[in-house]
Structure formats: C-alpha cells, structure tokens
Coordinates of C-alpha atoms and ligand atoms in Angstrom, one line a residue:
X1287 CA 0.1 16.4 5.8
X1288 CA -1.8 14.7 2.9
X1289 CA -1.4 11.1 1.7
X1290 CA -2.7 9.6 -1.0
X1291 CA -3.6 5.5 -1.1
X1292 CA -3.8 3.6 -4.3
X1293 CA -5.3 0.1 -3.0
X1294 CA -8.1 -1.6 -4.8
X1295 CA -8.4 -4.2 -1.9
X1296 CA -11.3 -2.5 -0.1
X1297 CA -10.1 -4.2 3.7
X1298 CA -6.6 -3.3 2.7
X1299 CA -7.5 0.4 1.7
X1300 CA -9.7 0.9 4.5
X1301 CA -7.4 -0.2 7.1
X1302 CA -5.1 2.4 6.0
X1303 CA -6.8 5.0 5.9
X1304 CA -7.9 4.6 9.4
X1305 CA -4.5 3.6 11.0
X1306 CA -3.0 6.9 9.1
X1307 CA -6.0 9.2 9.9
X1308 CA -5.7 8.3 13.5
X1309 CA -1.9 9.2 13.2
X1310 CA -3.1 12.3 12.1
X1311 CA -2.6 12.4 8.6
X1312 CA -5.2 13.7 5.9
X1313 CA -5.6 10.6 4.0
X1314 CA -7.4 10.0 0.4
X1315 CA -8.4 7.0 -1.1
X1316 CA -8.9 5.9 -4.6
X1317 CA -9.4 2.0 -5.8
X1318 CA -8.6 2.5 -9.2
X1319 CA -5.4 3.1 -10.8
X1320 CA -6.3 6.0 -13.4
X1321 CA -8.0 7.9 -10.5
X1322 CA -4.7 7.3 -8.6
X1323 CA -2.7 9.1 -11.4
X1324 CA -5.4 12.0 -11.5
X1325 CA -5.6 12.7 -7.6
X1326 CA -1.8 12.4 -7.7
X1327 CA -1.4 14.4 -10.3
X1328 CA -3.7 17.3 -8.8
X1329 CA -4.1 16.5 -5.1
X1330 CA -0.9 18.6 -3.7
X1331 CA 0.0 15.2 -1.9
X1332 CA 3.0 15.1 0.5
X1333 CA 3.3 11.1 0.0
X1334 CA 1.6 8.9 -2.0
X1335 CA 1.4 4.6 -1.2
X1336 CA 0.7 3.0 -4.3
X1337 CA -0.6 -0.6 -4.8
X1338 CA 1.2 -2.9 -8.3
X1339 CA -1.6 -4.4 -9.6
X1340 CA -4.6 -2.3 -9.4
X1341 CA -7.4 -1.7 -11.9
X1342 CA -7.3 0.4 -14.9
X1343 CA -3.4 1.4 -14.6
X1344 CA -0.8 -0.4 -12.5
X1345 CA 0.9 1.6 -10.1
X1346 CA 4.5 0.8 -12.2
X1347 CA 2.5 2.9 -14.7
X1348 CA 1.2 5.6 -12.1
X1349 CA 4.5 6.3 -10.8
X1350 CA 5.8 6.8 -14.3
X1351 CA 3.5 9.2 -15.1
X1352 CA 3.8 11.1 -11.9
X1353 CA 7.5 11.3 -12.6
X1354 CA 6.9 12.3 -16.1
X1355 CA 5.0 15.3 -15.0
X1356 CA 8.2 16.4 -12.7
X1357 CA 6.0 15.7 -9.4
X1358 CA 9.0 14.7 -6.6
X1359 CA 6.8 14.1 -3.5
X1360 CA 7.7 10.8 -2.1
X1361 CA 6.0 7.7 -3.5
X1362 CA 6.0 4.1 -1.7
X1363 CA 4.9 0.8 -3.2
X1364 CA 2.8 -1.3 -1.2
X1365 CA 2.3 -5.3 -2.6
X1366 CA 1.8 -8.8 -2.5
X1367 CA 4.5 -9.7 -4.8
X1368 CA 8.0 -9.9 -3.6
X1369 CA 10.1 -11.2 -6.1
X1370 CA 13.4 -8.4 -6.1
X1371 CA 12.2 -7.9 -9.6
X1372 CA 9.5 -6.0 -8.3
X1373 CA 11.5 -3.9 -5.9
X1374 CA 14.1 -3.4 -8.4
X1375 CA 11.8 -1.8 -11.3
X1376 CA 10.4 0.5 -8.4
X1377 CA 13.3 1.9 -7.1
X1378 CA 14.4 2.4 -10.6
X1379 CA 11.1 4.1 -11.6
X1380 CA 12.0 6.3 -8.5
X1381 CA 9.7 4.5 -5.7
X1382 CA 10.8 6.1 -2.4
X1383 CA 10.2 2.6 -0.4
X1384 CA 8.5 -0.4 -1.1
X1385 CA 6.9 -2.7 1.6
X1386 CA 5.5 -6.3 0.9
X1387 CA 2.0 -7.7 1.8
X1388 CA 1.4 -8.5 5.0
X1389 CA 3.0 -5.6 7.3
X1390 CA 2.5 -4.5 10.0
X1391 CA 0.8 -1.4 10.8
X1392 CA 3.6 -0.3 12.9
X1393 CA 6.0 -0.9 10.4
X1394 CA 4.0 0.7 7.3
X1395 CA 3.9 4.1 9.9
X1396 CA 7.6 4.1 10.6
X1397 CA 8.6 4.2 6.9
X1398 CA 5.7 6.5 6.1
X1399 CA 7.5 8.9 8.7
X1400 CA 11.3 7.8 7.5
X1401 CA 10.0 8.9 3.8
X1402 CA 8.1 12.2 4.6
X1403 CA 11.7 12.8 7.0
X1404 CA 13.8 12.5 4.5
X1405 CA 12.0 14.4 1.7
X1406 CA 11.3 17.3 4.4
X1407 CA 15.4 17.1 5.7
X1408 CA 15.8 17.7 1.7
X1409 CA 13.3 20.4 1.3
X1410 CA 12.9 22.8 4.3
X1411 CA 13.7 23.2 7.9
X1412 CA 11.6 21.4 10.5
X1413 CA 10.9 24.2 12.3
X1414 CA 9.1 27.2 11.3
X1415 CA 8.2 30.2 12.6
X1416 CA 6.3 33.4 12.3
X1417 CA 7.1 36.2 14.7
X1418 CA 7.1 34.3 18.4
X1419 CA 5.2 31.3 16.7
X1420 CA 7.1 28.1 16.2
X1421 CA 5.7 25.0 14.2
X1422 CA 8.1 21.9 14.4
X1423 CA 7.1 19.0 12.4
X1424 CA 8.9 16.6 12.8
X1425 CA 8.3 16.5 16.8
X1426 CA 4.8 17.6 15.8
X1427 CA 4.9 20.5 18.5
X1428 CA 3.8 24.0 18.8
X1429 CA 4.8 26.6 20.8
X1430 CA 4.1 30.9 21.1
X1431 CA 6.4 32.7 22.9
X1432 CA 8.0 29.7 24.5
X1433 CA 4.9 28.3 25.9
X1434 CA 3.9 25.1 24.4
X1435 CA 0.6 25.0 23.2
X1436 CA -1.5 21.7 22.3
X1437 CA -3.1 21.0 19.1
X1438 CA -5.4 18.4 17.6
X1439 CA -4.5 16.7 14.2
X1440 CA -6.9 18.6 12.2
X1441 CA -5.4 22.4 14.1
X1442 CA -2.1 21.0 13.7
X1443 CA -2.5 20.3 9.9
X1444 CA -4.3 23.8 9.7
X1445 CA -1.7 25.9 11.2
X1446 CA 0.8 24.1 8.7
X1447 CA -1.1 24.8 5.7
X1448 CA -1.1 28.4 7.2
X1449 CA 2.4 29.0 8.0
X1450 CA 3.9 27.5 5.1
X1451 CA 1.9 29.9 3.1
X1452 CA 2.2 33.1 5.3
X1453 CA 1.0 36.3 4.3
X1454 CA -0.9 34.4 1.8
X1455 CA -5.2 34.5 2.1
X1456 CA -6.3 31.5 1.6
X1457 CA -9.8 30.5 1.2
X1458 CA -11.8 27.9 2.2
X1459 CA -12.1 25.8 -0.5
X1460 CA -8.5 25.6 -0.2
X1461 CA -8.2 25.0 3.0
X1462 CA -10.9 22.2 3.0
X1463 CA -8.4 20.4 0.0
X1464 CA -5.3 20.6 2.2
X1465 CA -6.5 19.6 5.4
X1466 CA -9.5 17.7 5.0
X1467 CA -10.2 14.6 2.9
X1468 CA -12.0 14.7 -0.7
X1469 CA -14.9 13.3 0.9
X1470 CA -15.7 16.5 2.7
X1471 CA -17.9 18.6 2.2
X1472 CA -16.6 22.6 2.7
X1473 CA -20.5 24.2 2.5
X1474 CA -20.3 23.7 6.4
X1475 CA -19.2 25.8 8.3
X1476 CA -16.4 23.3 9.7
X1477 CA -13.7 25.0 8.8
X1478 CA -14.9 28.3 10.6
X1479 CA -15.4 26.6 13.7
X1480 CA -12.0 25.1 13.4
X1481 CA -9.4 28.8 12.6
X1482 CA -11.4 30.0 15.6
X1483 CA -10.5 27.3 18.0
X1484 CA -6.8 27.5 16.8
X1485 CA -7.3 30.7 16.6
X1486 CA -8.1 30.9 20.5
X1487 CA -4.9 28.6 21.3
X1488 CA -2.3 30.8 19.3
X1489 CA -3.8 34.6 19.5
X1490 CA -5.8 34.5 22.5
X1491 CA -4.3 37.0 25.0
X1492 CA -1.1 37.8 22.7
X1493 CA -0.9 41.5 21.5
X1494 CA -0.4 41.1 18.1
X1495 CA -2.5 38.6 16.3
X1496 CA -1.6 36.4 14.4
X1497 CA -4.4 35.1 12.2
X1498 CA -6.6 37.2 10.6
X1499 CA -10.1 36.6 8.7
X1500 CA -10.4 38.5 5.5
X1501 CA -13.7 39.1 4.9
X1502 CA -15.5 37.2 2.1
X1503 CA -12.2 35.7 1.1
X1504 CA -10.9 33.4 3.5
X1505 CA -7.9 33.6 6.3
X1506 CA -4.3 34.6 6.6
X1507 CA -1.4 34.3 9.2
X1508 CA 1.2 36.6 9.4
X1509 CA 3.1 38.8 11.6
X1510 CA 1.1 42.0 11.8
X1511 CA 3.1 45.4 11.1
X1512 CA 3.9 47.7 13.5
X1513 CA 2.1 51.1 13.4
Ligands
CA214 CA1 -4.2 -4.8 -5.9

C-alpha cells in the first residue's frame, strides 16, 4: 500500500516515513507543495497525508486540485494550526481526516488504518483470492490452501499489487513504482530476487503455479488453465 507525505519540516517528514515504512507501507516523500500535487496526481497513491502550509502550494490548494482531477483516494491533513476553521475548510475540501501537530505516532497509524478501512470497506472486499490463494488485507494475512503462509512487508505489498491485477503481466518498472519508493532504483535485480522468494512461499510444492515469469516482459499471477 503506497502513501504519499506532503511535509516540508524535514524531522517531521522523516519521522513519518520511518514510523510508516516500518508499518509496512511504501511511503514517498516530497517537501514541497507543487511536487506534492504532481506525485499525487501520478503516483497511483492509496492515501495521501498532506501538510497546510508548505512551500510552493498549500496543501488546501493540493487537495483542490486532486479533487479537481476526480482522484478519490483518501487524503488526511496533518498541521500545526488548530483553529476549527482549519478543520472545517478541509473536510469541506473533502479531507478524509485531519490531525493536529504534535501526535502521537500511535495515533497518526490508527487513523492512517481507520482511513485506508473505510475507503477499502467502500471499494472492494478485504479478502481476495485466486484459485486456493487468499490475500486478506485488512488482517494483513495470507494463506494457500488453508495453510497460513508468512510474508514480509515488501512480499506482502508484492502479492497485492499482483493479485489485484491478476492475469495481468506486469513489468518491472511497474512493479518497482507500486511497491517500492521513488527513490529506488529498478536496474537491480531486486525485484527478481524478491517474486522468487514469494514465489517459493506461495508455489513451492503446489501443482499448479501460480506466478509465472514472462520472459522479457515482467510477471503475472493467475490461476493456470487446465489442459
Ligand atoms: Ca509546513
């Protein structure tokens, strides 16, 4: 799941994008507000967390403009002013949440979940599945055949992106922009190494196979037909 910070205050910004990484989000983050609107805009985010007063374009503005362009992924203000103002004018530019400077880590996740809850409970199921493969997101479990199997963050986030587009090949470069941040770098051969270990943990020892490498192109999951 990809999230997208909007926070010019570096120890702010930073501290967020740890604390959500480690919760095993894909996080982004910009500092300014007109690369906010851009990422936003083209960034396939599931949330974005959006400072006010932020260089360039203030996030009142971003959020406008996101909204403008028909985008409804959830967005959540995040600021030091807490006049009800404030909170008004973002729930009436179609904020999702708004939480006031200082918080607490703990709280900030919470809501983050609530948020990405609700929009999901609105969208799709929380389970999916593909043959005897099922994904459930919202206990962030896995399971073949009835037999739970574990997953890091990143496989997690990978077998997502996959199942949500089943039957589809997707390539790397795509793959890289869903599941890893903008800072990395998709000439390694990361992603590789990583659809073979989840690979391993959902196909090994199963007759049909789930994920399959199409060659020169990238990878797709779906259920194989019979023959
Ligand atoms: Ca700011």
């Amino acid at each position: 799941m990809k999230i997208l910070i909007v926070e010019d205050e570096t120890k702010t910004g930073d501290y967020l994008r740890q604390g959500l990484s480690e919760a095993g989000f894909v996080v982004d983050l910009v500092r300014h507000g007109t690369d906010g609107l851009h990422w936003a805009l083209e960034g396939e985010y599931e949330l974005v967390i959006l400072d006010v007063m932020l260089p360039g374009m203030d996030g009142w503005q971003v959020l406008r403009r996101i909204r403008e362009r028909g985008l409804t992924m959830p967005v959540m203000f995040l600021t030091a002013r807490d006049q009800v103002d404030d909170r008004v004018k973002g729930l009436e530019l179609g904020a999702d949440d708004y939480l006031v400077k200082p918080f607490s880590f703990a709280e900030l996740l919470a809501r983050v979940r609530t948020v990405l809850r609700r929009g999901r409970a609105a969208n799709d199921d929380a389970v999916m599945r593909v043959a005897d493969l099922e994904l459930d997101l919202l206990r962030r479990r896995a399971s073949r055949g009835g037999q739970r199997i574990d997953l890091t963050a990143k496989e997690f986030g990978l077998l997502e992106l996959f199942m949500r587009r089943r039957g589809e090949v997707l390539p790397r470069s795509l793959i890289a922009s869903q599941v890893w941040d903008m800072n990395f770098d998709s000439d390694t051969n990361v992603i590789d190494v990583a659809v073979r270990r989840l690979r391993l943990k959902i196909d090994e020892g199963q007759e049909s196979k789930l994920i399959q490498t199409v060659r020169g192109m990238g990878y797709v999951l779906d259920e194989p037909e019979d023959d």
